[in-house]
XYZ file of C-alpha atoms in Angstrom:
535
model
C 35.274 -21.555 186.017
C 36.986 -23.512 183.458
C 36.826 -22.348 179.810
C 35.026 -24.414 177.850
C 37.841 -24.897 175.002
C 40.634 -26.181 177.346
C 38.218 -28.819 179.899
C 37.872 -29.402 175.416
C 41.609 -29.673 175.519
C 41.651 -31.638 178.030
C 39.147 -34.402 177.128
C 39.641 -34.878 173.784
C 40.594 -37.679 172.501
C 43.555 -38.878 170.425
C 43.476 -37.529 167.322
C 45.270 -37.094 164.242
C 46.214 -33.198 165.485
C 48.375 -34.522 168.031
C 50.236 -37.167 165.613
C 51.148 -34.477 163.709
C 52.681 -31.803 166.382
C 54.693 -35.151 167.427
C 56.480 -34.746 164.781
C 56.319 -31.186 164.092
C 57.695 -30.829 167.241
C 60.217 -33.382 167.142
C 61.858 -32.670 164.722
C 63.972 -30.143 166.855
C 64.615 -32.705 168.642
C 65.903 -34.969 166.190
C 68.161 -32.290 164.499
C 69.722 -32.245 168.255
C 70.605 -35.839 168.472
C 71.958 -35.859 164.932
C 74.247 -33.407 165.375
C 75.420 -34.151 168.386
C 76.063 -37.941 168.074
C 77.233 -37.230 164.370
C 80.179 -35.714 165.720
C 82.742 -38.102 166.882
C 82.906 -40.397 163.655
C 83.338 -36.435 162.090
C 85.948 -36.208 164.749
C 87.792 -38.897 163.304
C 87.373 -37.812 159.343
C 88.537 -34.259 160.576
C 91.603 -35.330 162.086
C 92.573 -37.983 159.486
C 92.145 -34.891 156.883
C 94.101 -31.989 159.236
C 96.421 -33.287 161.773
C 98.099 -35.864 159.406
C 100.899 -37.914 161.480
C 104.146 -39.219 160.313
C 103.887 -42.534 157.956
C 105.494 -44.296 160.211
C 102.615 -43.760 163.366
C 99.547 -45.791 164.226
C 97.446 -44.479 161.584
C 94.385 -45.226 164.447
C 95.216 -43.117 166.828
C 93.407 -39.634 168.101
C 94.112 -37.209 166.063
C 92.628 -34.307 166.869
C 94.511 -32.627 170.609
C 92.223 -32.793 173.685
C 90.919 -29.121 173.620
C 90.257 -28.778 170.611
C 87.544 -31.551 170.623
C 86.300 -30.533 174.007
C 86.430 -26.756 172.362
C 84.015 -28.648 169.311
C 81.409 -30.198 172.039
C 81.472 -27.501 174.917
C 80.746 -25.160 172.625
C 77.345 -26.141 170.537
C 76.671 -27.000 174.726
C 77.317 -23.361 175.430
C 74.680 -22.142 172.450
C 71.570 -24.799 173.663
C 72.055 -22.937 177.285
C 72.171 -19.631 175.654
C 69.347 -20.503 173.328
C 67.092 -22.095 176.473
C 67.319 -19.132 177.826
C 66.167 -16.447 175.407
C 63.950 -18.656 173.327
C 62.217 -19.875 176.794
C 61.292 -16.359 177.837
C 60.828 -15.113 174.110
C 58.086 -17.978 174.101
C 56.077 -16.187 177.237
C 56.876 -12.924 176.527
C 55.321 -12.557 172.609
C 54.087 -16.207 171.848
C 55.196 -19.774 171.178
C 54.151 -20.180 167.797
C 55.936 -16.138 166.715
C 59.313 -17.404 167.706
C 59.226 -21.728 167.045
C 60.267 -21.088 163.071
C 63.398 -18.904 164.340
C 64.800 -21.754 166.229
C 64.479 -23.956 163.377
C 65.705 -21.203 160.616
C 69.110 -21.300 162.727
C 69.136 -25.124 163.341
C 69.160 -25.613 159.292
C 71.763 -22.188 158.525
C 73.718 -23.783 161.641
C 73.437 -27.096 160.457
C 74.335 -25.716 156.818
C 76.831 -23.741 157.899
C 78.800 -26.755 159.475
C 78.822 -28.041 156.078
C 80.006 -25.323 154.430
C 82.641 -23.696 156.449
C 84.814 -22.365 153.449
C 87.893 -22.657 153.695
C 90.339 -25.086 153.679
C 93.378 -24.692 156.221
C 92.900 -26.042 159.575
C 92.620 -23.115 162.255
C 89.826 -21.965 159.693
C 88.226 -24.789 159.534
C 88.071 -25.017 162.944
C 86.920 -21.723 163.495
C 84.142 -21.737 161.285
C 82.734 -25.278 162.640
C 82.702 -23.687 165.721
C 80.964 -20.423 165.367
C 78.607 -22.697 163.042
C 78.070 -25.409 165.027
C 77.219 -22.521 168.544
C 74.477 -21.135 165.974
C 72.808 -24.377 165.842
C 73.634 -24.694 169.494
C 70.876 -22.202 170.044
C 68.931 -23.034 167.441
C 68.822 -26.266 169.685
C 68.274 -24.905 172.877
C 65.312 -22.291 171.828
C 63.738 -25.568 170.061
C 63.745 -27.300 173.861
C 61.020 -25.338 175.902
C 58.824 -24.347 172.811
C 58.569 -28.097 171.824
C 57.342 -29.076 175.349
C 55.562 -26.090 175.468
C 53.562 -26.506 172.919
C 53.056 -30.722 173.145
C 51.735 -30.102 176.806
C 49.368 -27.501 176.050
C 48.347 -29.164 172.704
C 47.495 -32.631 174.552
C 44.696 -33.609 176.896
C 45.436 -34.851 180.443
C 44.858 -38.612 180.173
C 48.006 -39.229 177.707
C 50.192 -35.747 177.695
C 52.845 -37.475 179.010
C 53.158 -39.858 176.397
C 52.650 -37.209 173.432
C 55.824 -35.436 175.356
C 58.033 -38.496 175.976
C 57.020 -39.446 172.044
C 58.418 -35.437 171.244
C 61.640 -36.245 173.072
C 61.582 -39.268 171.564
C 62.724 -37.988 168.413
C 66.564 -38.282 169.464
C 66.854 -41.951 169.071
C 65.025 -41.634 165.776
C 68.536 -38.474 165.335
C 70.729 -40.729 166.807
C 70.343 -44.073 164.488
C 69.829 -41.687 161.352
C 73.148 -39.224 162.204
C 74.830 -43.246 162.711
C 72.584 -44.730 159.494
C 74.116 -41.607 156.868
C 77.419 -41.332 158.381
C 77.885 -45.247 157.245
C 76.264 -45.068 154.012
C 78.493 -41.632 152.963
C 81.774 -42.945 154.526
C 81.149 -46.415 152.025
C 80.512 -44.395 148.937
C 83.414 -42.214 149.469
C 85.306 -45.268 150.625
C 84.431 -46.959 147.163
C 84.816 -44.485 145.023
C 88.712 -43.665 146.480
C 89.282 -47.392 145.668
C 89.069 -48.925 149.446
C 92.201 -47.346 150.451
C 94.473 -48.986 152.609
C 95.121 -48.741 156.312
C 98.742 -47.252 156.061
C 97.857 -44.978 152.187
C 97.523 -41.398 153.378
C 94.004 -40.079 153.946
C 92.451 -38.316 150.782
C 90.632 -34.815 150.345
C 87.704 -36.330 149.625
C 87.404 -37.138 153.028
C 86.656 -33.362 153.831
C 83.908 -33.728 151.244
C 82.500 -36.329 153.442
C 82.383 -35.095 157.124
C 80.310 -31.586 155.108
C 77.602 -33.612 153.846
C 76.944 -35.448 156.371
C 76.325 -32.658 159.456
C 74.338 -30.145 155.963
C 72.537 -33.326 155.728
C 70.753 -33.262 158.987
C 69.635 -30.008 158.101
C 67.116 -31.592 155.727
C 64.395 -32.772 158.041
C 64.216 -29.604 159.684
C 64.023 -27.610 157.047
C 60.781 -30.159 155.734
C 58.906 -29.272 159.034
C 59.215 -25.673 158.623
C 56.310 -24.915 156.490
C 54.183 -26.605 159.082
C 55.535 -24.962 161.937
C 54.578 -21.898 160.700
C 50.935 -22.663 159.810
C 50.406 -24.172 163.241
C 48.241 -22.280 165.627
C 48.608 -20.237 168.677
C 48.229 -22.654 171.310
C 44.619 -22.222 172.869
C 46.450 -22.061 176.119
C 48.740 -18.961 175.876
C 45.872 -17.243 173.467
C 43.213 -17.567 176.164
C 45.279 -16.544 179.439
C 47.970 -14.832 178.419
C 46.703 -12.945 175.729
C 43.454 -13.253 177.415
C 41.231 -14.026 173.805
C 39.251 -16.531 174.597
C 37.153 -16.424 171.469
C 40.759 -16.664 169.083
C 41.567 -19.520 170.930
C 38.301 -21.524 170.236
C 39.020 -20.271 166.592
C 42.377 -22.085 166.265
C 41.623 -24.775 167.758
C 38.549 -25.661 166.110
C 40.789 -25.846 163.024
C 42.940 -28.728 164.258
C 40.335 -30.293 166.605
C 37.339 -32.954 165.450
C 34.261 -30.591 167.205
C 32.808 -27.622 166.340
C 32.948 -23.694 167.612
C 29.691 -23.833 168.938
C 30.577 -26.620 171.300
C 33.406 -24.586 172.620
C 33.051 -20.786 172.259
C 31.599 -19.081 175.586
C 27.693 -18.235 176.331
C 28.469 -14.957 177.469
C 31.848 -12.801 176.755
C 34.132 -12.983 179.228
C 35.229 -9.978 181.318
C 39.041 -9.088 181.127
C 40.874 -10.569 184.224
C 44.556 -10.066 183.635
C 46.896 -12.065 184.668
C 48.877 -12.025 187.953
C 50.782 -9.077 187.389
C 54.152 -10.399 189.674
C 57.586 -10.725 187.848
C 59.681 -13.478 187.297
C 61.920 -13.971 189.845
C 59.826 -11.993 192.474
C 59.170 -12.367 195.612
C 55.917 -13.957 195.015
C 57.173 -16.002 191.869
C 59.828 -17.372 194.333
C 56.935 -18.363 197.196
C 54.591 -20.028 194.478
C 56.920 -21.821 192.570
C 60.575 -21.491 193.551
C 60.947 -25.346 194.635
C 59.475 -26.092 191.727
C 61.907 -24.744 189.377
C 65.093 -25.137 192.096
C 63.500 -29.412 191.539
C 63.156 -29.573 188.174
C 67.024 -27.405 187.564
C 68.534 -29.636 189.635
C 66.739 -32.782 188.490
C 67.597 -31.882 184.938
C 71.947 -30.711 185.700
C 72.335 -34.432 187.634
C 70.949 -36.022 185.346
C 72.871 -34.197 182.016
C 76.134 -34.631 183.854
C 75.876 -38.233 184.302
C 74.068 -38.566 180.947
C 76.666 -36.675 178.766
C 79.869 -38.380 180.354
C 78.610 -41.211 178.305
C 81.657 -40.426 176.396
C 84.176 -42.444 178.928
C 82.208 -45.195 177.668
C 82.890 -44.295 174.516
C 86.164 -43.974 174.860
C 86.301 -47.388 175.991
C 84.665 -49.287 173.581
C 86.547 -47.104 171.044
C 89.947 -48.038 172.121
C 89.329 -51.685 172.986
C 87.514 -52.635 169.585
C 88.630 -50.789 167.068
C 91.812 -48.679 168.078
C 94.036 -52.056 168.198
C 93.083 -52.463 164.111
C 94.269 -50.823 161.712
C 92.162 -48.883 159.088
C 92.181 -45.977 156.853
C 89.482 -42.895 157.718
C 86.668 -44.080 156.105
C 86.776 -47.318 157.880
C 87.659 -46.117 161.480
C 84.602 -43.299 161.005
C 82.087 -46.512 159.749
C 82.699 -48.205 162.816
C 81.928 -45.675 165.250
C 79.229 -44.559 163.412
C 78.080 -48.275 163.782
C 78.577 -48.840 167.406
C 76.344 -45.653 168.048
C 73.492 -46.887 165.866
C 73.551 -51.006 167.427
C 73.487 -48.768 171.022
C 70.837 -46.582 169.320
C 68.748 -49.561 168.383
C 69.393 -51.850 170.952
C 69.249 -49.516 174.278
C 68.092 -45.677 173.588
C 65.440 -46.125 171.476
C 63.865 -48.868 173.535
C 64.306 -46.725 176.168
C 62.266 -43.899 175.574
C 59.371 -45.954 173.967
C 59.233 -47.754 177.042
C 58.889 -43.769 178.788
C 55.735 -43.515 175.725
C 53.748 -46.225 177.051
C 54.317 -46.384 181.276
C 54.576 -42.308 181.392
C 50.933 -42.332 182.458
C 50.442 -44.946 183.787
C 53.421 -45.030 186.645
C 53.895 -41.055 187.049
C 56.952 -38.533 186.214
C 57.875 -39.055 189.908
C 58.384 -42.750 190.226
C 59.724 -43.302 187.052
C 62.064 -40.857 187.741
C 63.250 -42.569 190.965
C 63.712 -45.163 189.091
C 65.906 -44.369 186.400
C 68.413 -42.520 188.858
C 68.444 -45.555 191.185
C 69.301 -48.235 188.942
C 71.699 -45.749 186.774
C 74.011 -45.088 189.537
C 73.797 -49.284 190.570
C 75.071 -49.846 187.164
C 77.591 -46.985 187.381
C 79.212 -48.540 190.624
C 78.966 -52.417 188.887
C 81.718 -50.528 185.903
C 83.340 -48.500 188.282
C 84.013 -50.634 191.402
C 85.838 -53.207 189.855
C 87.408 -51.392 186.425
C 90.676 -51.275 186.735
C 90.332 -54.940 188.346
C 88.226 -56.299 185.236
C 87.171 -54.288 183.048
C 89.966 -52.696 182.368
C 90.918 -56.095 180.261
C 88.007 -56.708 179.737
C 86.245 -54.984 177.100
C 83.743 -57.246 176.552
C 80.098 -58.666 176.236
C 79.147 -57.783 179.825
C 80.468 -54.419 179.438
C 78.495 -53.774 175.951
C 75.475 -54.659 178.226
C 76.094 -52.821 180.891
C 77.342 -49.480 178.606
C 73.606 -49.908 177.280
C 71.334 -49.954 180.540
C 73.162 -46.567 181.106
C 71.040 -45.484 178.320
C 68.436 -47.430 178.718
C 67.730 -46.271 182.274
C 68.644 -42.828 181.685
C 66.062 -43.176 178.980
C 63.849 -45.426 180.969
C 63.745 -42.308 183.411
C 65.360 -38.533 184.615
C 66.653 -38.219 180.542
C 62.670 -37.679 179.606
C 60.912 -36.965 182.600
C 63.189 -33.631 183.011
C 61.846 -32.450 179.480
C 58.002 -33.522 180.498
C 57.645 -31.767 184.417
C 58.964 -28.193 183.325
C 55.760 -28.236 180.958
C 53.667 -29.355 183.548
C 54.058 -27.255 186.239
C 54.219 -23.397 185.949
C 51.493 -21.096 184.789
C 51.220 -20.549 181.011
C 52.941 -16.974 181.229
C 55.790 -18.928 183.102
C 55.825 -22.031 181.405
C 58.140 -21.481 178.455
C 60.733 -19.091 180.650
C 60.702 -21.969 183.576
C 61.771 -25.174 180.408
C 64.428 -22.609 178.988
C 65.810 -21.725 182.895
C 65.382 -26.030 183.963
C 66.569 -26.891 180.687
C 69.983 -24.578 180.789
C 70.982 -25.660 184.375
C 70.758 -29.228 182.951
C 73.318 -28.180 180.008
C 75.646 -26.828 182.343
C 75.478 -30.316 183.813
C 76.388 -31.655 180.347
C 78.944 -29.769 179.678
C 80.402 -30.535 182.836
C 79.633 -34.466 182.226
C 81.139 -33.974 178.632
C 84.526 -32.025 179.113
C 84.941 -32.393 183.047
C 84.712 -36.302 183.646
C 86.242 -36.643 180.306
C 89.445 -35.056 181.235
C 88.619 -36.290 184.950
C 88.646 -39.792 183.839
C 92.167 -40.758 182.992
C 94.628 -42.068 185.596
C 97.808 -41.350 183.436
C 99.269 -39.225 180.601
C 97.488 -40.493 176.893
C 96.320 -38.393 173.806
C 97.146 -35.104 175.359
C 95.065 -34.988 178.364
C 96.788 -35.193 181.894
C 96.911 -37.402 184.633
C 93.698 -37.055 186.731
C 91.109 -39.208 189.149
C 90.518 -42.116 186.850
C 87.987 -44.402 185.479
C 87.107 -45.817 189.095
C 86.846 -42.954 191.079
C 85.088 -40.620 188.300
C 82.430 -43.818 187.845
C 82.017 -43.856 191.285
C 81.172 -40.555 191.321
C 78.830 -40.284 188.601
C 77.265 -42.869 190.688
C 77.200 -40.403 193.379
C 74.983 -38.160 191.513
C 72.597 -40.644 190.639
C 71.763 -41.457 194.696
C 71.437 -37.813 194.890
C 68.964 -37.097 191.710
C 66.867 -40.101 193.569
C 66.867 -38.406 197.118
C 65.934 -35.114 194.920
C 63.422 -36.335 193.198
C 61.772 -37.653 196.087
C 61.898 -34.985 198.053
C 61.081 -31.825 195.748
C 59.385 -33.497 192.671
C 55.232 -32.574 192.368
C 53.880 -35.075 190.319
C 51.891 -34.121 187.476
C 50.538 -37.942 185.901
C 46.907 -36.788 185.343
C 47.169 -33.193 186.797
C 44.952 -30.543 184.066
C 47.301 -27.844 183.124
C 44.453 -24.959 184.985
C 45.259 -25.951 188.156
C 48.615 -24.331 187.627
C 46.833 -20.757 186.966
C 43.994 -22.158 190.174
C 47.096 -21.774 192.486
C 48.320 -18.338 191.229
C 45.157 -17.248 193.226
C 44.875 -20.080 195.920
C 48.591 -20.280 196.876
C 48.813 -16.503 198.654
C 46.285 -17.723 201.251
C 46.669 -21.499 201.184
C 48.403 -21.232 205.149
C 45.353 -19.693 205.944
C 43.248 -21.873 204.527
C 45.484 -25.012 205.983
C 44.633 -23.055 209.477
C 41.027 -22.467 208.862
C 40.393 -25.608 208.236
C 41.908 -26.931 211.126
C 39.720 -24.775 212.991
C 36.663 -25.678 211.158
C 37.343 -28.916 212.254
C 38.005 -28.505 215.857
C 34.830 -26.547 215.504
C 33.018 -29.656 214.538
C 34.594 -31.926 216.859
C 33.085 -29.871 219.681
C 30.562 -29.806 218.329
C 29.671 -33.042 218.011
C 30.971 -33.992 221.686
C 28.451 -31.221 223.030
C 25.235 -33.142 221.028
C 26.572 -36.108 222.081
C 26.650 -35.397 225.562
């Protein structure tokens, strides 16, 4: 029999606390996107400040060595992998709420630390920036499994997908905010410096501009710290893992529009400790191995493709920006402006299309559709790349570029965040989400770094000759096709499914095969009996 408090959660109408939870949980994803997408313009400012070129050289050429740029991207993603694994496990061992605030503290400290790189020599600044970006990555990684799990455990089963997708959609607002903040800061510093000419030396004040941009990213996260600490532990964790049903009811009375008498059990329940098999035991793999494989594999594949957007970014920036001489502030401003346009026209619409449709058409269909259309876009760009797109980076190219983000977010980039929070029992939910997310971030390192290096067909900007854009993009399209097939074969639909069904499976899966054969036997016996009666 289902617990009253959990049944009330499943059947609850949409209330104020749902929207409050979306904002509080989503602020970590907001910070994640802010810090990821402010890096391209910031690297321009750092490059102009610490890697100056001779006056007779082209001032708009990329100035930071490729290895340094790759390291700055990879180190934050590596921290994210570690954060997802560590905080995901801690969320199941000691509770979601107890470690939720700590992940946010790491994000705030990392953001401020990135700006307060306390030295001015090139090696020291880059070393300090790399260290604090790693700290920031750990905090961001920790926030992924906790935010998804908390939102899934607070939500009702009818609109659970939309609520979790709304949390994830905060990334879109983070991208847009980082671009707007970067543009404002660059304009302010440019005006304060008297509108430098493109050939003028980069002023030392540019070293302050990028620091301000990074530190401002920590403010929204810091503003939600109090509300995170005030959130009660989720009723599902308290009731199912800690086995304290009364406390779960008291916690939910504080946030739900329901009286305690309605969600308190009529009689004290006997203590029934959860199954004792450990993580990655034979029993765990038999019951949940396929689901964990499907979640981790899909997340890995989509992040390989999603984070390879650097290939497109370099193409667009090269064609639209590098052919014109600009000072450091203008160059960073234009990069941020392009990111803002893509976010407003493609990324954010993709997120909110998912919020609207996820509970109507289901996770599996949406994930397959997103993978499939992403593959079509990559093939449409990759096959004729050197024959056409290399010399015609026009509006058509921009539309295709935007479609990659739209179908990623209206598809697997969002569903891979949702499904792991719905497929596993409460005592493994945060851990399995963290493992799935960590697999995804390994894929993001391959996409952001590996394919960035592989995309060059000649030596340029510090990159060696490699596969070239056509081969790289066709491979990425193939990865999307693999994602479509893997989703069809292995991913289970979770729309409209109560999270407590995962707890029932703890007991029922063990005898699932025997029950199946028993049901077949009963049907056979029934059919034979009916035959005798008919005779």
